[in-house]
PDB file of C-alpha atoms in Angstrom:
ATOM      1  CA  MET A1288     -10.797  -4.950  -0.170  1.00  0.00           C
ATOM      2  CA  ARG A1289     -13.405  -6.946   1.704  1.00  0.00           C
ATOM      3  CA  LEU A1290     -10.537  -9.094   2.899  1.00  0.00           C
ATOM      4  CA  ASN A1291      -9.145  -6.296   5.071  1.00  0.00           C
ATOM      5  CA  GLN A1292     -12.133  -4.022   5.690  1.00  0.00           C
ATOM      6  CA  ASN A1293     -12.131  -4.796   9.434  1.00  0.00           C
ATOM      7  CA  THR A1294      -8.361  -5.188   9.872  1.00  0.00           C
ATOM      8  CA  LEU A1295      -5.794  -2.839  11.415  1.00  0.00           C
ATOM      9  CA  LEU A1296      -2.098  -3.759  11.208  1.00  0.00           C
ATOM     10  CA  LEU A1297       0.125  -2.169  13.855  1.00  0.00           C
ATOM     11  CA  GLY A1298       3.858  -2.026  13.188  1.00  0.00           C
ATOM     12  CA  LYS A1299       6.745  -0.082  14.701  1.00  0.00           C
ATOM     13  CA  LYS A1300       6.738   2.721  12.135  1.00  0.00           C
ATOM     14  CA  VAL A1301       3.364   2.404  10.435  1.00  0.00           C
ATOM     15  CA  VAL A1302      -0.238   1.604  11.206  1.00  0.00           C
ATOM     16  CA  LEU A1303      -2.219   0.228   8.266  1.00  0.00           C
ATOM     17  CA  VAL A1304      -5.955   0.916   8.261  1.00  0.00           C
ATOM     18  CA  PRO A1305      -8.630   0.237   5.616  1.00  0.00           C
ATOM     19  CA  TYR A1306      -9.203   3.060   3.115  1.00  0.00           C
ATOM     20  CA  THR A1307     -12.493   4.685   4.161  1.00  0.00           C
ATOM     21  CA  SER A1308     -14.384   7.778   3.053  1.00  0.00           C
ATOM     22  CA  GLU A1309     -12.843   9.850   5.868  1.00  0.00           C
ATOM     23  CA  HIS A1310      -9.421   9.438   4.221  1.00  0.00           C
ATOM     24  CA  VAL A1311     -10.567  10.667   0.797  1.00  0.00           C
ATOM     25  CA  PRO A1312     -10.112  14.469   1.237  1.00  0.00           C
ATOM     26  CA  ARG A1313      -6.444  14.123   2.263  1.00  0.00           C
ATOM     27  CA  TYR A1314      -5.812  11.487  -0.414  1.00  0.00           C
ATOM     28  CA  HIS A1315      -7.411  13.793  -2.995  1.00  0.00           C
ATOM     29  CA  GLU A1316      -5.090  16.643  -1.952  1.00  0.00           C
ATOM     30  CA  TRP A1317      -2.053  14.378  -2.366  1.00  0.00           C
ATOM     31  CA  MET A1318      -3.091  13.312  -5.843  1.00  0.00           C
ATOM     32  CA  LYS A1319      -3.165  16.917  -7.063  1.00  0.00           C
ATOM     33  CA  SER A1320       0.648  16.721  -6.977  1.00  0.00           C
ATOM     34  CA  GLU A1321       2.112  16.379 -10.464  1.00  0.00           C
ATOM     35  CA  GLU A1322       5.065  14.501  -8.974  1.00  0.00           C
ATOM     36  CA  LEU A1323       2.788  11.876  -7.374  1.00  0.00           C
ATOM     37  CA  GLN A1324       0.706  11.608 -10.552  1.00  0.00           C
ATOM     38  CA  ARG A1325       3.908  10.903 -12.473  1.00  0.00           C
ATOM     39  CA  LEU A1326       5.321   8.439  -9.928  1.00  0.00           C
ATOM     40  CA  THR A1327       2.038   6.514  -9.650  1.00  0.00           C
ATOM     41  CA  ALA A1328       1.006   6.819 -13.330  1.00  0.00           C
ATOM     42  CA  SER A1329      -2.283   8.357 -12.166  1.00  0.00           C
ATOM     43  CA  GLU A1330      -4.663  10.837 -13.709  1.00  0.00           C
ATOM     44  CA  PRO A1331      -6.102  13.650 -11.567  1.00  0.00           C
ATOM     45  CA  LEU A1332      -9.662  12.967 -10.357  1.00  0.00           C
ATOM     46  CA  THR A1333     -12.358  15.256  -8.999  1.00  0.00           C
ATOM     47  CA  LEU A1334     -13.249  14.842  -5.321  1.00  0.00           C
ATOM     48  CA  GLU A1335     -16.497  13.096  -6.352  1.00  0.00           C
ATOM     49  CA  GLN A1336     -14.538  10.679  -8.563  1.00  0.00           C
ATOM     50  CA  GLU A1337     -12.141  10.011  -5.677  1.00  0.00           C
ATOM     51  CA  TYR A1338     -15.061   9.100  -3.365  1.00  0.00           C
ATOM     52  CA  ALA A1339     -16.441   6.779  -6.067  1.00  0.00           C
ATOM     53  CA  MET A1340     -13.002   5.175  -6.484  1.00  0.00           C
ATOM     54  CA  GLN A1341     -12.680   4.614  -2.722  1.00  0.00           C
ATOM     55  CA  CYS A1342     -16.098   2.964  -2.702  1.00  0.00           C
ATOM     56  CA  SER A1343     -15.273   0.688  -5.627  1.00  0.00           C
ATOM     57  CA  TRP A1344     -11.966  -0.327  -4.004  1.00  0.00           C
ATOM     58  CA  GLN A1345     -13.815  -1.145  -0.794  1.00  0.00           C
ATOM     59  CA  GLU A1346     -16.231  -3.438  -2.646  1.00  0.00           C
ATOM     60  CA  ASP A1347     -13.647  -5.035  -4.945  1.00  0.00           C
ATOM     61  CA  ALA A1348     -12.653  -8.558  -3.873  1.00  0.00           C
ATOM     62  CA  ASP A1349      -9.485  -8.397  -6.016  1.00  0.00           C
ATOM     63  CA  LYS A1350      -7.919  -5.401  -4.231  1.00  0.00           C
ATOM     64  CA  CYS A1351      -6.567  -4.985  -0.727  1.00  0.00           C
ATOM     65  CA  THR A1352      -5.907  -1.325   0.089  1.00  0.00           C
ATOM     66  CA  PHE A1353      -4.596   0.160   3.318  1.00  0.00           C
ATOM     67  CA  ILE A1354      -3.925   3.763   4.240  1.00  0.00           C
ATOM     68  CA  VAL A1355      -0.498   4.135   5.845  1.00  0.00           C
ATOM     69  CA  LEU A1356      -0.458   6.123   9.094  1.00  0.00           C
ATOM     70  CA  ASP A1357       2.643   7.385  10.899  1.00  0.00           C
ATOM     71  CA  ALA A1358       2.630   5.084  13.966  1.00  0.00           C
ATOM     72  CA  GLU A1359       4.641   7.483  16.120  1.00  0.00           C
ATOM     73  CA  LYS A1360       2.232  10.350  15.487  1.00  0.00           C
ATOM     74  CA  TRP A1361      -0.833   8.106  15.815  1.00  0.00           C
ATOM     75  CA  GLN A1362       0.279   6.684  19.167  1.00  0.00           C
ATOM     76  CA  ALA A1363       1.692   9.935  20.599  1.00  0.00           C
ATOM     77  CA  GLN A1364      -1.548  11.866  20.140  1.00  0.00           C
ATOM     78  CA  PRO A1365      -4.518   9.990  21.643  1.00  0.00           C
ATOM     79  CA  GLY A1366      -7.629  11.151  19.849  1.00  0.00           C
ATOM     80  CA  ALA A1367      -5.681  12.262  16.756  1.00  0.00           C
ATOM     81  CA  THR A1368      -7.697  11.725  13.595  1.00  0.00           C
ATOM     82  CA  GLU A1369      -6.424   9.139  11.145  1.00  0.00           C
ATOM     83  CA  GLU A1370      -6.512  11.824   8.463  1.00  0.00           C
ATOM     84  CA  SER A1371      -3.967  13.909  10.405  1.00  0.00           C
ATOM     85  CA  CYS A1372      -1.597  10.908  10.643  1.00  0.00           C
ATOM     86  CA  MET A1373      -1.861   9.776   6.991  1.00  0.00           C
ATOM     87  CA  VAL A1374       1.414   9.430   5.078  1.00  0.00           C
ATOM     88  CA  GLY A1375       0.499   7.214   2.100  1.00  0.00           C
ATOM     89  CA  ASP A1376      -1.131   4.005   0.952  1.00  0.00           C
ATOM     90  CA  VAL A1377      -0.243   0.422   0.083  1.00  0.00           C
ATOM     91  CA  ASN A1378      -2.168  -1.838  -2.300  1.00  0.00           C
ATOM     92  CA  LEU A1379      -2.229  -5.479  -3.250  1.00  0.00           C
ATOM     93  CA  PHE A1380      -4.071  -6.477  -6.445  1.00  0.00           C
ATOM     94  CA  LEU A1381      -4.881  -9.920  -7.772  1.00  0.00           C
ATOM     95  CA  THR A1382      -4.008  -9.253 -11.407  1.00  0.00           C
ATOM     96  CA  ASP A1383      -4.341 -12.743 -12.875  1.00  0.00           C
ATOM     97  CA  LEU A1384      -7.577 -14.562 -12.048  1.00  0.00           C
ATOM     98  CA  GLU A1385      -6.004 -17.727 -13.468  1.00  0.00           C
ATOM     99  CA  ASP A1386      -3.209 -17.468 -10.877  1.00  0.00           C
ATOM    100  CA  LEU A1387      -4.488 -16.508  -7.435  1.00  0.00           C
ATOM    101  CA  THR A1388      -1.010 -16.927  -5.930  1.00  0.00           C
ATOM    102  CA  LEU A1389       0.244 -13.801  -7.778  1.00  0.00           C
ATOM    103  CA  GLY A1390      -0.342 -10.279  -6.502  1.00  0.00           C
ATOM    104  CA  GLU A1391       0.838  -6.883  -7.705  1.00  0.00           C
ATOM    105  CA  ILE A1392       1.972  -4.631  -4.889  1.00  0.00           C
ATOM    106  CA  GLU A1393       2.162  -0.832  -4.852  1.00  0.00           C
ATOM    107  CA  VAL A1394       3.201   1.600  -2.153  1.00  0.00           C
ATOM    108  CA  MET A1395       3.122   5.389  -2.045  1.00  0.00           C
ATOM    109  CA  ILE A1396       4.556   7.539   0.727  1.00  0.00           C
ATOM    110  CA  ALA A1397       2.935  10.798  -0.268  1.00  0.00           C
ATOM    111  CA  GLU A1398       4.265  13.026   2.513  1.00  0.00           C
ATOM    112  CA  PRO A1399       7.765  14.135   1.439  1.00  0.00           C
ATOM    113  CA  SER A1400       8.930  14.530   5.070  1.00  0.00           C
ATOM    114  CA  CYS A1401       8.146  10.847   5.705  1.00  0.00           C
ATOM    115  CA  ARG A1402      10.117   9.397   2.781  1.00  0.00           C
ATOM    116  CA  GLY A1403      13.392   7.558   3.278  1.00  0.00           C
ATOM    117  CA  LYS A1404      12.534   6.587   6.877  1.00  0.00           C
ATOM    118  CA  GLY A1405      11.486   2.977   6.355  1.00  0.00           C
ATOM    119  CA  LEU A1406       7.717   3.526   6.438  1.00  0.00           C
ATOM    120  CA  GLY A1407       7.216   2.235   2.904  1.00  0.00           C
ATOM    121  CA  THR A1408       9.418  -0.787   3.635  1.00  0.00           C
ATOM    122  CA  GLU A1409       7.421  -1.783   6.714  1.00  0.00           C
ATOM    123  CA  ALA A1410       4.105  -1.248   4.893  1.00  0.00           C
ATOM    124  CA  VAL A1411       5.215  -3.511   2.021  1.00  0.00           C
ATOM    125  CA  LEU A1412       6.536  -6.180   4.411  1.00  0.00           C
ATOM    126  CA  ALA A1413       3.157  -6.283   6.153  1.00  0.00           C
ATOM    127  CA  MET A1414       1.441  -6.827   2.805  1.00  0.00           C
ATOM    128  CA  LEU A1415       3.911  -9.557   1.807  1.00  0.00           C
ATOM    129  CA  SER A1416       2.662 -11.599   4.750  1.00  0.00           C
ATOM    130  CA  TYR A1417      -0.832 -11.859   3.204  1.00  0.00           C
ATOM    131  CA  GLY A1418      -0.233 -15.451   2.097  1.00  0.00           C
ATOM    132  CA  LEU A1419       0.460 -15.150  -1.635  1.00  0.00           C
ATOM    133  CA  THR A1420       3.576 -16.796  -3.026  1.00  0.00           C
ATOM    134  CA  LYS A1421       4.420 -14.454  -5.931  1.00  0.00           C
ATOM    135  CA  PHE A1422       4.514 -10.680  -5.908  1.00  0.00           C
ATOM    136  CA  GLU A1423       5.178  -8.147  -8.659  1.00  0.00           C
ATOM    137  CA  ALA A1424       5.883  -4.447  -8.449  1.00  0.00           C
ATOM    138  CA  LYS A1425       5.735  -2.167 -11.500  1.00  0.00           C
ATOM    139  CA  ILE A1426       7.717   0.996 -10.925  1.00  0.00           C
ATOM    140  CA  GLY A1427       8.533   3.995 -13.098  1.00  0.00           C
ATOM    141  CA  GLN A1428      12.084   3.778 -14.444  1.00  0.00           C
ATOM    142  CA  GLY A1429      12.979   7.111 -12.854  1.00  0.00           C
ATOM    143  CA  ASN A1430      11.787   6.148  -9.373  1.00  0.00           C
ATOM    144  CA  GLU A1431      15.148   4.924  -8.074  1.00  0.00           C
ATOM    145  CA  PRO A1432      14.275   5.053  -4.335  1.00  0.00           C
ATOM    146  CA  SER A1433      11.295   2.748  -4.871  1.00  0.00           C
ATOM    147  CA  ILE A1434      13.267   0.356  -7.085  1.00  0.00           C
ATOM    148  CA  ARG A1435      16.027   0.164  -4.449  1.00  0.00           C
ATOM    149  CA  MET A1436      13.504  -0.442  -1.662  1.00  0.00           C
ATOM    150  CA  PHE A1437      11.930  -3.403  -3.475  1.00  0.00           C
ATOM    151  CA  GLN A1438      15.378  -4.810  -4.298  1.00  0.00           C
ATOM    152  CA  LYS A1439      16.264  -4.672  -0.579  1.00  0.00           C
ATOM    153  CA  LEU A1440      13.121  -6.752   0.000  1.00  0.00           C
ATOM    154  CA  HIS A1441      14.574  -9.446  -2.316  1.00  0.00           C
ATOM    155  CA  PHE A1442      12.576  -8.485  -5.430  1.00  0.00           C
ATOM    156  CA  GLU A1443      14.464  -9.056  -8.690  1.00  0.00           C
ATOM    157  CA  GLN A1444      14.005  -7.128 -11.911  1.00  0.00           C
ATOM    158  CA  VAL A1445      12.364  -9.355 -14.525  1.00  0.00           C
ATOM    159  CA  ALA A1446      11.240  -6.919 -17.248  1.00  0.00           C
ATOM    160  CA  THR A1447      11.585  -3.383 -18.571  1.00  0.00           C
ATOM    161  CA  SER A1448       8.959  -1.622 -20.658  1.00  0.00           C
ATOM    162  CA  SER A1449      10.201   1.308 -22.710  1.00  0.00           C
ATOM    163  CA  VAL A1450       6.600   1.989 -23.802  1.00  0.00           C
ATOM    164  CA  PHE A1451       5.348   2.441 -20.225  1.00  0.00           C
ATOM    165  CA  GLN A1452       8.790   3.522 -18.961  1.00  0.00           C
ATOM    166  CA  GLU A1453       8.570   1.105 -16.067  1.00  0.00           C
ATOM    167  CA  VAL A1454      10.410  -1.861 -14.641  1.00  0.00           C
ATOM    168  CA  THR A1455       8.774  -4.998 -13.285  1.00  0.00           C
ATOM    169  CA  LEU A1456      10.271  -6.598 -10.204  1.00  0.00           C
ATOM    170  CA  ARG A1457       9.212  -9.976  -8.855  1.00  0.00           C
ATOM    171  CA  LEU A1458       9.511 -11.903  -5.607  1.00  0.00           C
ATOM    172  CA  THR A1459       8.792 -15.629  -5.427  1.00  0.00           C
ATOM    173  CA  VAL A1460       8.305 -16.668  -1.809  1.00  0.00           C
ATOM    174  CA  SER A1461      10.357 -19.822  -1.265  1.00  0.00           C
ATOM    175  CA  GLU A1462      10.493 -21.535   2.129  1.00  0.00           C
ATOM    176  CA  SER A1463      13.596 -19.518   3.067  1.00  0.00           C
ATOM    177  CA  GLU A1464      11.943 -16.263   1.891  1.00  0.00           C
ATOM    178  CA  HIS A1465       8.856 -17.187   3.918  1.00  0.00           C
ATOM    179  CA  GLN A1466      10.988 -17.625   7.065  1.00  0.00           C
ATOM    180  CA  TRP A1467      12.718 -14.297   6.374  1.00  0.00           C
ATOM    181  CA  LEU A1468       9.336 -12.556   5.985  1.00  0.00           C
ATOM    182  CA  LEU A1469       8.101 -14.059   9.257  1.00  0.00           C
ATOM    183  CA  GLU A1470      11.192 -12.700  11.019  1.00  0.00           C
ATOM    184  CA  GLN A1471      10.771  -9.252   9.437  1.00  0.00           C
ATOM    185  CA  THR A1472       7.082  -9.008  10.412  1.00  0.00           C
ATOM    186  CA  SER A1473       7.038 -10.804  13.784  1.00  0.00           C
ATOM    187  CA  HIS A1474       6.350  -7.463  15.522  1.00  0.00           C
ATOM    188  CA  VAL A1475       3.312  -6.598  13.378  1.00  0.00           C
ATOM    189  CA  GLU A1476       0.048  -6.999  15.285  1.00  0.00           C
ATOM    190  CA  GLU A1477      -3.290  -7.601  13.581  1.00  0.00           C
ATOM    191  CA  LYS A1478      -6.196  -5.956  15.400  1.00  0.00           C
ATOM    192  CA  PRO A1479      -9.882  -5.391  14.673  1.00  0.00           C
ATOM    193  CA  TYR A1480     -10.526  -2.031  13.029  1.00  0.00           C
ATOM    194  CA  ARG A1481     -12.919   0.143  15.024  1.00  0.00           C
ATOM    195  CA  ASP A1482     -16.163  -1.653  15.867  1.00  0.00           C
ATOM    196  CA  GLY A1483     -15.654  -4.265  13.168  1.00  0.00           C
ATOM    197  CA  SER A1484     -18.354  -2.941  10.870  1.00  0.00           C
ATOM    198  CA  ALA A1485     -17.449  -1.531   7.485  1.00  0.00           C
ATOM    199  CA  GLU A1486     -19.124   1.676   6.423  1.00  0.00           C
ATOM    200  CA  PRO A1487     -21.671   1.330   3.658  1.00  0.00           C
ATOM    201  CA  CYS A1488     -20.883   2.901   0.294  1.00  0.00           C
TER     202      CYS A1488
END
């Protein structure tokens, strides 16, 4: 996460900010949901474990994690806390240290009222512009909305695991895909996050 610890990405529907300790309480509340635990294949953590996880993600060079904020809410209410505008998160992991061009991407729109409005799509598109050339997404077989979203972003199903009950989708960024991504993300602005200094763990 060191890669993005001082980066804010401003889109039309979402604002992506680094995952900091101030986001942990709201994130922890989300992850008490059995539905989200099932959809993200996550185990419930204590609040202390969640703070430790946030800290480890912040220090991990192989992970890039952003909290997804509702851009409309964030811009309409000057002085609104990021926590009050949080709708989910998006992650990019380098999963194969022998192949640094491959990243696994995950997105979660945790707020039910914000699903199906294109926020997850814009968050993923912003992450796809991070310069890797191959992306994978592993999604629970029952999570049809997420599978459809990735397919709309040109991901193709390459594997199914009955053991983990998940499908693997992959996108290889060709020159034409790269041009398409540039067009889809031309409006996204990269800005410095706060004063440019990451909080210590």
